[in-house]
Short mmCIF file of C-alpha atoms and ligand atoms in Angstrom, two decimals:
data_model
loop_
_atom_site.label_atom_id
_atom_site.label_comp_id
_atom_site.label_asym_id
_atom_site.label_seq_id
_atom_site.Cartn_x
_atom_site.Cartn_y
_atom_site.Cartn_z
CA MET S 1 20.48 -9.45 20.70
CA PHE S 2 17.63 -7.66 22.37
CA LYS S 3 18.01 -9.21 25.84
CA ASN S 4 18.66 -5.87 27.52
CA ARG S 5 15.73 -4.22 25.85
CA LEU S 6 13.13 -6.69 27.10
CA LYS S 7 12.68 -4.76 30.32
CA HIS S 8 9.08 -5.47 31.17
CA PRO S 9 8.97 -8.07 33.97
CA VAL S 10 6.47 -10.15 32.01
CA PHE S 11 9.19 -11.08 29.50
CA GLY S 12 11.34 -12.66 32.22
CA LEU S 13 8.33 -14.49 33.63
CA VAL S 14 7.53 -15.88 30.18
CA ALA S 15 11.10 -17.19 29.87
CA GLU S 16 10.73 -18.88 33.27
CA ALA S 17 7.45 -20.46 32.20
CA THR S 18 8.88 -21.77 28.92
CA ALA S 19 11.64 -23.52 30.88
CA GLU S 20 9.06 -25.08 33.23
CA THR S 21 6.54 -26.16 30.60
CA GLY S 22 8.47 -26.75 27.40
CA LEU S 23 6.20 -24.29 25.56
CA SER S 24 7.86 -21.84 23.10
CA ALA S 25 7.00 -18.15 23.12
CA TYR S 26 7.96 -15.13 21.04
CA VAL S 27 7.15 -11.44 21.09
CA VAL S 28 6.12 -10.58 17.53
CA GLY S 29 4.80 -8.00 15.09
CA GLY S 30 4.29 -4.30 15.66
CA TRP S 31 5.97 -4.21 19.06
CA VAL S 32 9.22 -5.65 17.67
CA ARG S 33 9.11 -3.29 14.68
CA ASP S 34 8.54 -0.30 16.95
CA LEU S 35 11.26 -1.38 19.37
CA ILE S 36 13.78 -1.38 16.52
CA LEU S 37 12.45 1.96 15.24
CA GLY S 38 12.69 3.42 18.73
CA ARG S 39 8.96 4.09 18.98
CA ALA S 40 7.67 3.27 22.43
CA SER S 41 4.65 0.98 22.55
CA LYS S 42 2.65 -0.65 25.32
CA ASP S 43 0.88 -3.20 23.12
CA ILE S 44 2.68 -6.50 23.16
CA ASP S 45 1.74 -9.57 21.12
CA ILE S 46 3.15 -12.88 22.26
CA VAL S 47 2.84 -15.96 20.07
CA VAL S 48 2.97 -19.32 21.83
CA GLU S 49 3.58 -22.67 20.22
CA GLY S 50 0.91 -24.49 22.16
CA SER S 51 -1.81 -22.84 24.22
CA GLY S 52 -1.62 -19.06 24.61
CA ILE S 53 -4.33 -19.22 27.25
CA GLU S 54 -2.37 -21.71 29.35
CA LEU S 55 0.77 -19.58 29.24
CA ALA S 56 -1.16 -16.39 30.07
CA GLY S 57 -2.68 -18.12 33.10
CA LEU S 58 0.76 -19.14 34.35
CA ILE S 59 2.15 -15.64 33.90
CA ALA S 60 -0.82 -14.11 35.71
CA GLN S 61 -0.12 -16.44 38.66
CA LYS S 62 3.55 -15.53 38.70
CA LEU S 63 3.03 -11.80 38.30
CA GLY S 64 2.09 -11.07 41.89
CA LYS S 65 0.96 -7.50 41.23
CA PRO S 66 -2.42 -6.03 40.31
CA HIS S 67 -3.51 -7.12 36.84
CA LYS S 68 -6.49 -8.11 34.78
CA LEU S 69 -6.66 -11.29 32.74
CA VAL S 70 -9.33 -11.70 30.08
CA VAL S 71 -9.62 -15.01 28.26
CA TYR S 72 -11.28 -15.33 24.84
CA LYS S 73 -11.79 -19.09 24.64
CA LYS S 74 -13.41 -18.92 21.21
CA PHE S 75 -10.36 -17.24 19.68
CA GLY S 76 -7.78 -19.10 21.77
CA THR S 77 -6.36 -15.80 23.06
CA ALA S 78 -5.83 -14.14 26.42
CA MET S 79 -5.19 -10.51 27.30
CA LEU S 80 -3.17 -9.56 30.34
CA LYS S 81 -3.31 -5.94 31.47
CA ALA S 82 -0.88 -4.57 34.03
CA ASP S 83 0.67 -1.10 34.63
CA GLY S 84 -0.97 0.30 31.50
CA TRP S 85 0.51 -2.47 29.32
CA GLU S 86 -1.65 -4.76 27.22
CA ILE S 87 -0.10 -8.12 26.58
CA GLU S 88 -1.89 -10.51 24.28
CA PHE S 89 -1.08 -14.22 24.24
CA VAL S 90 -2.04 -16.15 21.12
CA GLY S 91 -1.42 -19.71 20.05
CA ALA S 92 0.58 -19.97 16.80
CA ARG S 93 -1.78 -20.48 13.88
CA LYS S 94 -2.05 -20.96 10.19
CA GLU S 95 -4.78 -19.55 8.05
CA SER S 96 -6.62 -20.40 4.85
CA TYR S 97 -8.86 -18.01 2.95
CA ARG S 98 -12.00 -18.14 0.83
CA SER S 99 -12.52 -15.67 -1.99
CA ASP S 100 -15.62 -13.94 -0.58
CA SER S 101 -14.34 -13.07 2.86
CA ARG S 102 -11.25 -11.64 4.53
CA LYS S 103 -11.92 -13.81 7.56
CA PRO S 104 -9.71 -16.87 7.35
CA ILE S 105 -10.29 -20.38 8.53
CA VAL S 106 -7.83 -20.62 11.40
CA GLU S 107 -6.06 -23.76 12.62
CA ASP S 108 -3.26 -24.38 15.06
CA GLY S 109 0.10 -24.06 13.36
CA THR S 110 3.81 -23.70 13.91
CA PHE S 111 5.66 -20.51 14.77
CA GLU S 112 6.99 -20.33 11.16
CA GLN S 113 3.48 -20.67 9.73
CA ASP S 114 2.25 -17.97 12.08
CA ILE S 115 5.01 -15.60 11.06
CA SER S 116 4.54 -16.07 7.33
CA ARG S 117 0.81 -15.25 7.49
CA ARG S 118 1.67 -11.74 8.67
CA ASP S 119 1.14 -8.78 6.41
CA PHE S 120 4.59 -7.24 5.94
CA THR S 121 8.16 -8.30 6.49
CA ILE S 122 8.64 -5.41 8.92
CA ASN S 123 5.71 -6.81 10.93
CA ALA S 124 6.95 -10.41 10.72
CA MET S 125 9.96 -10.22 13.01
CA ALA S 126 9.99 -11.92 16.38
CA ILE S 127 12.17 -11.94 19.46
CA SER S 128 12.51 -15.19 21.32
CA LEU S 129 11.28 -15.33 24.91
CA ASN S 130 12.46 -18.90 25.37
CA SER S 131 14.96 -19.42 28.17
CA SER S 132 17.33 -21.16 25.72
CA ASN S 133 17.79 -18.14 23.39
CA PHE S 134 16.06 -15.30 25.23
CA GLY S 135 16.32 -11.99 23.33
CA GLU S 136 17.39 -13.44 19.98
CA LEU S 137 15.90 -11.77 16.91
CA ILE S 138 14.20 -14.20 14.55
CA ASP S 139 13.87 -12.58 11.17
CA LEU S 140 12.67 -15.20 8.70
CA HIS S 141 11.65 -12.73 5.96
CA ASN S 142 14.39 -10.08 6.04
CA GLY S 143 12.31 -7.57 7.93
CA MET S 144 15.40 -5.87 9.34
CA SER S 145 16.82 -5.15 5.92
CA ASP S 146 13.43 -3.79 4.77
CA LEU S 147 13.29 -1.57 7.85
CA GLU S 148 16.69 -0.19 6.89
CA LYS S 149 15.57 0.26 3.29
CA LYS S 150 12.30 1.81 4.49
CA ALA S 151 10.40 -0.69 2.39
CA ILE S 152 6.95 -2.26 2.78
CA ARG S 153 7.04 -5.78 1.37
CA THR S 154 4.93 -8.88 1.96
CA PRO S 155 6.54 -12.10 3.24
CA LEU S 156 4.65 -14.23 0.71
CA GLU S 157 3.59 -13.57 -2.89
CA PRO S 158 1.97 -10.10 -2.80
CA ASP S 159 -0.98 -10.99 -5.05
CA VAL S 160 -1.94 -13.79 -2.66
CA THR S 161 -1.35 -11.66 0.45
CA TYR S 162 -3.56 -8.79 -0.77
CA SER S 163 -6.21 -10.92 -2.36
CA ASP S 164 -6.58 -13.04 0.81
CA ASP S 165 -7.13 -10.00 3.01
CA PRO S 166 -7.62 -6.80 1.02
CA LEU S 167 -7.46 -4.69 4.20
CA ARG S 168 -3.70 -5.23 3.95
CA MET S 169 -3.67 -2.85 0.96
CA MET S 170 -4.92 -0.07 3.24
CA ARG S 171 -2.46 -1.13 5.94
CA ALA S 172 0.47 -1.03 3.48
CA ILE S 173 -0.33 2.56 2.59
CA ARG S 174 -1.04 3.45 6.20
CA PHE S 175 2.42 2.23 7.30
CA ALA S 176 3.99 4.10 4.37
CA ALA S 177 2.29 7.30 5.57
CA GLN S 178 3.09 6.76 9.26
CA LEU S 179 6.71 5.74 8.81
CA ASN S 180 7.50 7.60 5.57
CA PHE S 181 8.34 4.27 3.92
CA ASN S 182 7.94 3.22 0.31
CA ILE S 183 5.92 0.30 -0.93
CA ASP S 184 7.97 -2.25 -2.82
CA CYS S 185 7.26 -2.04 -6.57
CA GLU S 186 5.93 -5.56 -6.96
CA SER S 187 3.75 -5.03 -3.94
CA PHE S 188 2.37 -1.76 -5.29
CA GLU S 189 1.54 -3.37 -8.60
CA ALA S 190 -0.24 -6.18 -6.76
CA ILE S 191 -2.26 -3.60 -4.82
CA SER S 192 -3.26 -1.96 -8.11
CA ARG S 193 -4.35 -5.32 -9.50
CA ASN S 194 -6.37 -6.18 -6.38
CA ALA S 195 -7.81 -2.73 -5.63
CA LYS S 196 -11.37 -3.74 -6.50
CA ARG S 197 -11.29 -6.42 -3.82
CA ILE S 198 -11.36 -3.73 -1.14
CA SER S 199 -15.14 -4.02 -1.59
CA ILE S 200 -15.19 -7.18 0.55
CA VAL S 201 -13.84 -5.21 3.52
CA SER S 202 -16.30 -3.33 5.72
CA ILE S 203 -16.23 0.43 5.23
CA GLU S 204 -15.61 0.88 8.98
CA ARG S 205 -12.30 -0.97 8.74
CA VAL S 206 -11.29 0.85 5.58
CA MET S 207 -12.02 4.19 7.24
CA ASP S 208 -10.19 3.18 10.38
CA GLU S 209 -7.05 2.86 8.26
CA PHE S 210 -7.93 5.99 6.27
CA ASN S 211 -8.18 8.04 9.45
CA LYS S 212 -4.84 6.67 10.61
CA ILE S 213 -3.44 7.94 7.30
CA MET S 214 -5.17 11.30 7.90
CA LEU S 215 -3.55 11.55 11.35
CA SER S 216 -0.11 10.36 10.22
CA PRO S 217 2.83 12.68 9.58
CA TYR S 218 2.49 12.14 5.80
CA PRO S 219 -1.23 12.01 4.95
CA GLY S 220 -0.62 13.56 1.53
CA LYS S 221 1.76 10.80 0.59
CA GLY S 222 -0.75 8.16 1.72
CA ILE S 223 -3.73 9.65 -0.10
CA LYS S 224 -1.74 10.08 -3.31
CA MET S 225 -0.80 6.39 -3.06
CA LEU S 226 -4.44 5.44 -2.48
CA ARG S 227 -5.36 7.28 -5.65
CA SER S 228 -2.59 6.00 -7.86
CA ALA S 229 -3.19 2.42 -6.74
CA GLY S 230 -6.86 2.78 -7.73
CA LEU S 231 -8.12 2.23 -4.17
CA LEU S 232 -9.47 5.72 -3.57
CA LYS S 233 -12.10 5.56 -6.27
CA GLU S 234 -13.43 2.32 -4.80
CA PHE S 235 -14.50 3.87 -1.51
CA PHE S 236 -14.19 7.64 -1.93
CA PRO S 237 -15.04 8.49 -5.56
CA GLU S 238 -15.80 12.14 -4.75
CA LEU S 239 -12.18 12.74 -3.77
CA ASP S 240 -10.86 10.74 -6.70
CA ALA S 241 -12.98 12.86 -9.07
CA MET S 242 -11.01 15.94 -8.04
CA GLN S 243 -8.01 14.78 -10.04
CA GLY S 244 -7.44 16.00 -13.58
CA VAL S 245 -7.03 19.15 -15.56
CA GLU S 246 -9.08 20.25 -18.51
CA VAL S 247 -7.87 22.72 -21.08
CA VAL S 248 -10.27 24.89 -23.08
CA GLU S 249 -9.02 27.59 -25.44
CA GLY S 250 -5.55 27.09 -24.07
CA LYS S 251 -6.70 27.76 -20.50
CA ALA S 252 -6.23 25.11 -17.82
CA HIS S 253 -7.55 25.11 -14.27
CA LYS S 254 -5.42 23.81 -11.45
CA ASP S 255 -5.65 20.15 -10.51
CA ASN S 256 -7.99 20.18 -7.54
CA PHE S 257 -6.79 16.87 -6.15
CA PHE S 258 -3.16 17.88 -5.93
CA HIS S 259 -4.13 21.32 -4.66
CA THR S 260 -6.19 19.66 -1.91
CA ILE S 261 -3.26 17.43 -0.97
CA LYS S 262 -1.00 20.46 -0.71
CA VAL S 263 -3.53 22.25 1.51
CA LEU S 264 -3.77 19.18 3.73
CA GLU S 265 0.02 19.00 3.99
CA ASN S 266 0.26 22.71 4.82
CA LEU S 267 -2.42 22.33 7.47
CA CYS S 268 -0.72 19.32 9.05
CA GLU S 269 2.23 21.50 9.93
CA ASN S 270 -0.06 23.55 12.15
CA SER S 271 -2.72 21.15 13.40
CA ASP S 272 -3.17 17.54 14.41
CA ASN S 273 -6.92 17.95 14.77
CA LEU S 274 -8.40 15.11 12.67
CA TRP S 275 -11.57 17.03 11.82
CA LEU S 276 -9.73 20.17 10.78
CA ARG S 277 -7.67 17.90 8.53
CA TRP S 278 -10.96 16.56 7.14
CA ALA S 279 -12.13 20.12 6.48
CA ALA S 280 -8.93 20.67 4.48
CA LEU S 281 -9.54 17.45 2.56
CA LEU S 282 -13.10 18.47 1.69
CA HIS S 283 -12.82 22.25 1.34
CA ASP S 284 -12.96 22.13 -2.47
CA ILE S 285 -14.97 18.91 -2.82
CA GLY S 286 -17.74 20.88 -4.59
CA LYS S 287 -15.42 22.00 -7.38
CA PRO S 288 -15.90 19.19 -9.89
CA ARG S 289 -19.67 19.77 -9.76
CA THR S 290 -19.53 23.54 -10.17
CA ARG S 291 -16.79 23.76 -12.77
CA GLN S 292 -17.64 25.92 -15.77
CA PHE S 293 -15.71 27.55 -18.53
CA ASP S 294 -16.46 31.17 -19.22
CA ALA S 295 -15.02 32.62 -22.41
CA LYS S 296 -14.25 35.93 -20.66
CA VAL S 297 -12.85 34.89 -17.27
CA GLY S 298 -11.80 31.29 -17.89
CA TRP S 299 -12.57 28.51 -15.42
CA THR S 300 -14.98 29.23 -12.56
CA PHE S 301 -16.24 27.20 -9.61
CA HIS S 302 -19.05 29.48 -8.48
CA GLY S 303 -20.75 28.35 -5.31
CA HIS S 304 -18.41 25.39 -4.79
CA GLU S 305 -18.36 26.14 -1.04
CA PHE S 306 -22.17 25.76 -0.84
CA VAL S 307 -22.27 22.66 -3.01
CA GLY S 308 -19.29 21.24 -1.08
CA SER S 309 -20.83 21.85 2.33
CA LYS S 310 -24.03 20.14 1.15
CA MET S 311 -22.00 17.10 0.09
CA VAL S 312 -20.41 16.71 3.53
CA PRO S 313 -23.29 14.91 5.33
CA ARG S 314 -23.74 12.45 2.46
CA ILE S 315 -20.04 11.68 2.34
CA PHE S 316 -19.83 11.28 6.12
CA LYS S 317 -22.85 8.98 6.11
CA LYS S 318 -21.50 6.81 3.32
CA LEU S 319 -18.07 6.56 4.95
CA ARG S 320 -19.65 5.86 8.37
CA LEU S 321 -17.98 8.88 9.92
CA PRO S 322 -19.69 10.55 12.89
CA LEU S 323 -22.79 12.55 12.00
CA ASP S 324 -22.71 14.66 15.15
CA ASP S 325 -21.06 18.03 15.81
CA LYS S 326 -17.82 16.82 14.18
CA MET S 327 -19.61 16.58 10.86
CA LYS S 328 -21.27 19.97 11.44
CA TYR S 329 -17.88 21.48 12.19
CA VAL S 330 -16.42 20.18 8.92
CA GLN S 331 -19.50 21.35 7.05
CA LYS S 332 -19.24 24.82 8.55
CA LEU S 333 -15.56 25.21 7.68
CA VAL S 334 -16.17 24.05 4.09
CA LEU S 335 -19.00 26.56 3.78
CA LEU S 336 -17.00 29.46 5.21
CA HIS S 337 -13.59 28.75 3.70
CA LEU S 338 -13.70 31.64 1.22
CA ARG S 339 -14.96 34.27 3.63
CA PRO S 340 -11.63 35.31 5.17
CA ILE S 341 -10.26 35.66 1.62
CA VAL S 342 -13.06 38.06 0.78
CA LEU S 343 -12.26 39.97 3.98
CA SER S 344 -8.61 40.18 3.05
CA GLU S 345 -9.27 41.44 -0.47
CA THR S 346 -11.69 44.25 0.22
CA ILE S 347 -11.55 47.20 2.53
CA VAL S 348 -12.91 45.42 5.53
CA THR S 349 -15.98 46.88 7.14
CA ASP S 350 -16.60 46.13 10.78
CA SER S 351 -19.93 44.62 9.91
CA ALA S 352 -18.41 42.04 7.52
CA VAL S 353 -16.02 41.00 10.28
CA ARG S 354 -18.85 40.83 12.80
CA ARG S 355 -20.86 38.58 10.51
CA LEU S 356 -18.00 36.16 10.09
CA LEU S 357 -17.43 36.05 13.85
CA PHE S 358 -21.12 35.41 14.37
CA GLU S 359 -21.22 32.57 11.85
CA ALA S 360 -17.92 30.88 12.72
CA GLY S 361 -18.27 31.21 16.51
CA ASP S 362 -15.54 29.37 18.40
CA ASP S 363 -14.24 27.82 15.17
CA ILE S 364 -12.94 31.12 13.82
CA ASP S 365 -9.29 30.31 14.64
CA ASP S 366 -9.52 26.95 12.91
CA LEU S 367 -11.11 28.64 9.91
CA MET S 368 -8.17 31.05 9.70
CA THR S 369 -5.70 28.15 10.00
CA LEU S 370 -7.50 26.40 7.13
CA CYS S 371 -7.42 29.55 4.98
CA GLU S 372 -3.73 30.05 5.57
CA ALA S 373 -3.12 26.44 4.53
CA ASP S 374 -5.19 27.09 1.39
CA ILE S 375 -2.46 29.38 0.02
CA THR S 376 -0.59 27.11 -2.37
CA SER S 377 1.05 29.51 -4.79
CA ALA S 378 4.56 28.50 -5.85
CA ARG S 379 5.63 32.15 -5.75
CA GLN S 380 6.97 33.00 -2.35
CA GLU S 381 6.25 36.73 -2.56
CA LYS S 382 2.63 35.97 -3.37
CA VAL S 383 2.36 33.54 -0.44
CA GLN S 384 3.85 36.18 1.85
CA ARG S 385 1.43 38.83 0.62
CA TYR S 386 -1.57 36.55 1.28
CA LEU S 387 -0.22 35.60 4.70
CA ASP S 388 0.21 39.28 5.58
CA ASN S 389 -3.37 39.94 4.49
CA PHE S 390 -4.63 37.13 6.71
CA LYS S 391 -2.60 38.51 9.57
CA MET S 392 -4.52 41.74 9.18
CA VAL S 393 -7.80 39.82 9.09
CA ARG S 394 -6.80 38.04 12.31
CA GLU S 395 -6.01 41.39 13.95
CA LYS S 396 -9.30 42.85 12.82
CA LEU S 397 -11.16 39.78 14.11
CA ALA S 398 -9.46 40.10 17.49
CA GLU S 399 -10.23 43.81 17.66
CA ILE S 400 -13.94 43.42 16.88
CA GLU S 401 -14.25 40.40 19.12
CA GLU S 402 -12.72 42.36 21.98
CA LYS S 403 -15.23 45.15 21.39
CA ASP S 404 -18.40 43.25 20.58
CA ARG S 405 -17.96 39.73 22.01
CA LEU S 406 -19.77 38.08 19.12
CA ARG S 407 -18.39 34.56 19.46
CA ASN S 408 -21.21 32.21 20.37
CA TRP S 409 -23.43 35.21 20.42
CA GLN S 410 -26.77 35.10 22.19
CA PRO S 411 -29.14 37.92 21.24
CA PRO S 412 -29.51 40.40 24.14
CA VAL S 413 -33.29 40.41 23.67
CA SER S 414 -35.16 37.12 23.46
CA GLY S 415 -38.38 36.10 21.77
CA GLU S 416 -39.98 35.91 25.24
CA ASP S 417 -38.98 39.52 25.94
CA ILE S 418 -40.70 40.61 22.74
CA MET S 419 -43.89 38.58 23.38
CA GLU S 420 -44.09 39.79 26.94
CA THR S 421 -43.59 43.46 26.09
CA PHE S 422 -46.20 43.53 23.32
CA GLY S 423 -48.54 40.89 24.75
CA LEU S 424 -48.04 38.56 21.78
CA LYS S 425 -48.26 34.81 21.26
CA PRO S 426 -45.57 33.24 19.02
CA CYS S 427 -46.11 34.79 15.60
CA LYS S 428 -44.19 36.10 12.63
CA GLU S 429 -43.91 39.63 14.08
CA VAL S 430 -41.82 38.21 16.95
CA GLY S 431 -39.45 36.60 14.44
CA ALA S 432 -39.28 39.79 12.38
CA ILE S 433 -38.33 41.90 15.40
CA LYS S 434 -35.71 39.36 16.52
CA THR S 435 -34.14 39.32 13.05
CA ALA S 436 -34.16 43.11 12.86
CA ILE S 437 -32.35 43.35 16.21
CA ARG S 438 -29.72 40.77 15.13
CA GLU S 439 -29.13 42.52 11.81
CA ALA S 440 -28.85 45.92 13.49
CA ILE S 441 -26.20 44.60 15.87
CA LEU S 442 -24.25 42.80 13.14
CA ASP S 443 -24.40 45.90 10.94
CA GLY S 444 -23.19 48.05 13.82
CA ILE S 445 -26.34 50.20 13.86
CA ILE S 446 -26.72 49.55 17.57
CA PRO S 447 -24.14 48.21 20.04
CA ASN S 448 -24.37 44.67 21.37
CA ASN S 449 -26.10 45.39 24.69
CA ARG S 450 -29.53 44.92 26.24
CA GLU S 451 -30.58 48.54 26.79
CA GLU S 452 -29.97 49.60 23.21
CA ALA S 453 -31.53 46.39 21.90
CA LEU S 454 -34.69 46.95 23.98
CA GLN S 455 -35.05 50.49 22.67
CA PHE S 456 -34.56 49.20 19.14
CA MET S 457 -37.23 46.57 19.84
CA MET S 458 -39.71 49.32 20.81
CA LYS S 459 -39.05 51.19 17.57
CA GLU S 460 -39.45 48.06 15.47
CA GLY S 461 -42.68 47.20 17.28
CA LYS S 462 -44.05 50.65 16.58
CA LYS S 463 -43.21 50.26 12.88
CA LEU S 464 -45.30 47.08 12.85
CA GLY S 465 -48.18 48.91 14.57
CA LEU S 466 -47.77 47.06 17.89
CA GLN S 467 -48.67 48.63 21.24
CA PRO S 468 -46.39 47.85 24.18
CA LEU S 469 -48.15 46.75 27.39
CA HIS S 470 -45.43 48.44 29.41
CA SER S 471 -42.03 50.05 28.94
CA PRO S 472 -39.22 47.59 28.30
CA ASN S 473 -37.31 46.03 31.18
P1 ATP N 501 -0.28 -0.51 15.07
O1 ATP N 501 -0.56 -1.15 16.40
O2 ATP N 501 0.56 0.68 15.08
O3 ATP N 501 -1.53 -0.33 14.27
P2 ATP N 501 0.69 -3.11 14.36
O4 ATP N 501 1.66 -3.60 13.32
O5 ATP N 501 0.96 -3.47 15.78
O6 ATP N 501 0.59 -1.54 14.19
P3 ATP N 501 -1.81 -4.41 14.72
O7 ATP N 501 -3.09 -4.22 13.97
O8 ATP N 501 -1.75 -4.08 16.16
O9 ATP N 501 -0.71 -3.59 13.90
O10 ATP N 501 -1.40 -5.93 14.48
C1 ATP N 501 -0.34 -6.57 15.17
C2 ATP N 501 0.40 -7.51 14.21
O11 ATP N 501 -0.50 -8.48 13.67
C3 ATP N 501 1.02 -6.82 13.00
O12 ATP N 501 2.28 -6.29 13.27
C4 ATP N 501 1.06 -7.95 12.00
O13 ATP N 501 2.15 -8.80 12.26
C5 ATP N 501 -0.21 -8.71 12.30
N1 ATP N 501 -1.36 -8.29 11.50
C6 ATP N 501 -2.30 -7.36 11.84
N2 ATP N 501 -3.23 -7.25 10.90
C7 ATP N 501 -2.90 -8.11 9.93
C8 ATP N 501 -3.49 -8.48 8.68
N3 ATP N 501 -4.60 -7.90 8.24
N4 ATP N 501 -2.87 -9.43 7.96
C9 ATP N 501 -1.75 -10.04 8.41
N5 ATP N 501 -1.16 -9.73 9.54
C10 ATP N 501 -1.71 -8.79 10.32
MG1 MG N 502 -0.36 -3.06 17.51
#
């Protein structure tokens, strides 16, 4: 019995209204699942045998506190918002599907029909809100036992469930990744058989689920499932292509897919930033295209960071991900992901550190977090050695940053300064002097301040045969 856990006043009002009207109402789906799992949620779905809109109207009248009621006549639903809660009232319905669309033909139905059209048994439980048996759990498809077994299973035949609405395949894997559940064997096989049908779902919806997997506690688990079910190659072939190992002359390279998954999992321990997680997912995406076997050194992936960063905009566009600064951020991290390793392996010069600070700007800390996640050796002493090296790089970065303030660096002398001093219009000499000043600062030839930069500008101008109109100011 869940009577004592139906605390929101709306539940009591619904019970009152069912007694007055003879309508039946149940709280269903995700809210019930999350209640049992102890995950708080403010999204409530209420199924009504009869008109959901009528019941919502009655509740709104009874509520007597500030609220907002929105009625969607066309869909037969109503949304009541109060105290940050969103309560949706829907008439019970049954659905029938056509093969070319995941949008069903919807008709009024019974509560049982409504429940059995739901995607998974764990999402098909209901709690009665009727005054006669208020708070009683109605579990027609053994959802409770599947919750205990941590199993994702469909109420009806899985092939039918997934074929009708292929988005459910993404949802199955998303719930597995969010809840650390397993997908029932028969269900998983049905997903594998129906994977190609994901093509009838819009890429936006697919990616909505994919990003929920990315943000979940177990994204690696989810993405591995996507691959082994054959879904990944349908919408994200570049990632799928990372899998596999080739052996030439007895030499194998590491499997880039599983390496990537490990990096993503490492990163997730330290960051819940979706786009940093995306950078981890894509950091080696250029490897399959740059892979070469060299008889002397074995497998190489020269330039994979350049090729990878060039692939980012195309991938984002195809997957309808944002093309704004989020994409640029991912692209930048993919491009720079080897640089801290280079810094850790050589005797670090100040100028190499300055250049990295200049190029990474405010994203330098995220870049370091990504690089630390990129250490996937199974040998603990090796991992520790790399981590210690990166610690030194971080210290060096902090030291140079403190001294030179190169994050989001603006040159201390502008193009206007140069034009004004030498009486020039925009021309290539202006660009050449600007570049020379930037390089001199990054190389540590002059300090990062205006006076020294102006003097350097005068010298560079002289070299180009320019006459200043006045001394610099
Ligand atoms: P969350 O809100 O965390 O995404 P949820 O289970 O509440 O999880 P919603 O998308 O809010 O998911 O859907 C609410 C309920 O509607 C689900 O619990 C399920 O019963 C049903 N449902 C949602 N999408 C589908 C679908 N594609 N096929 C069948 N039933 C679905
Ligand atoms: Mg929900």
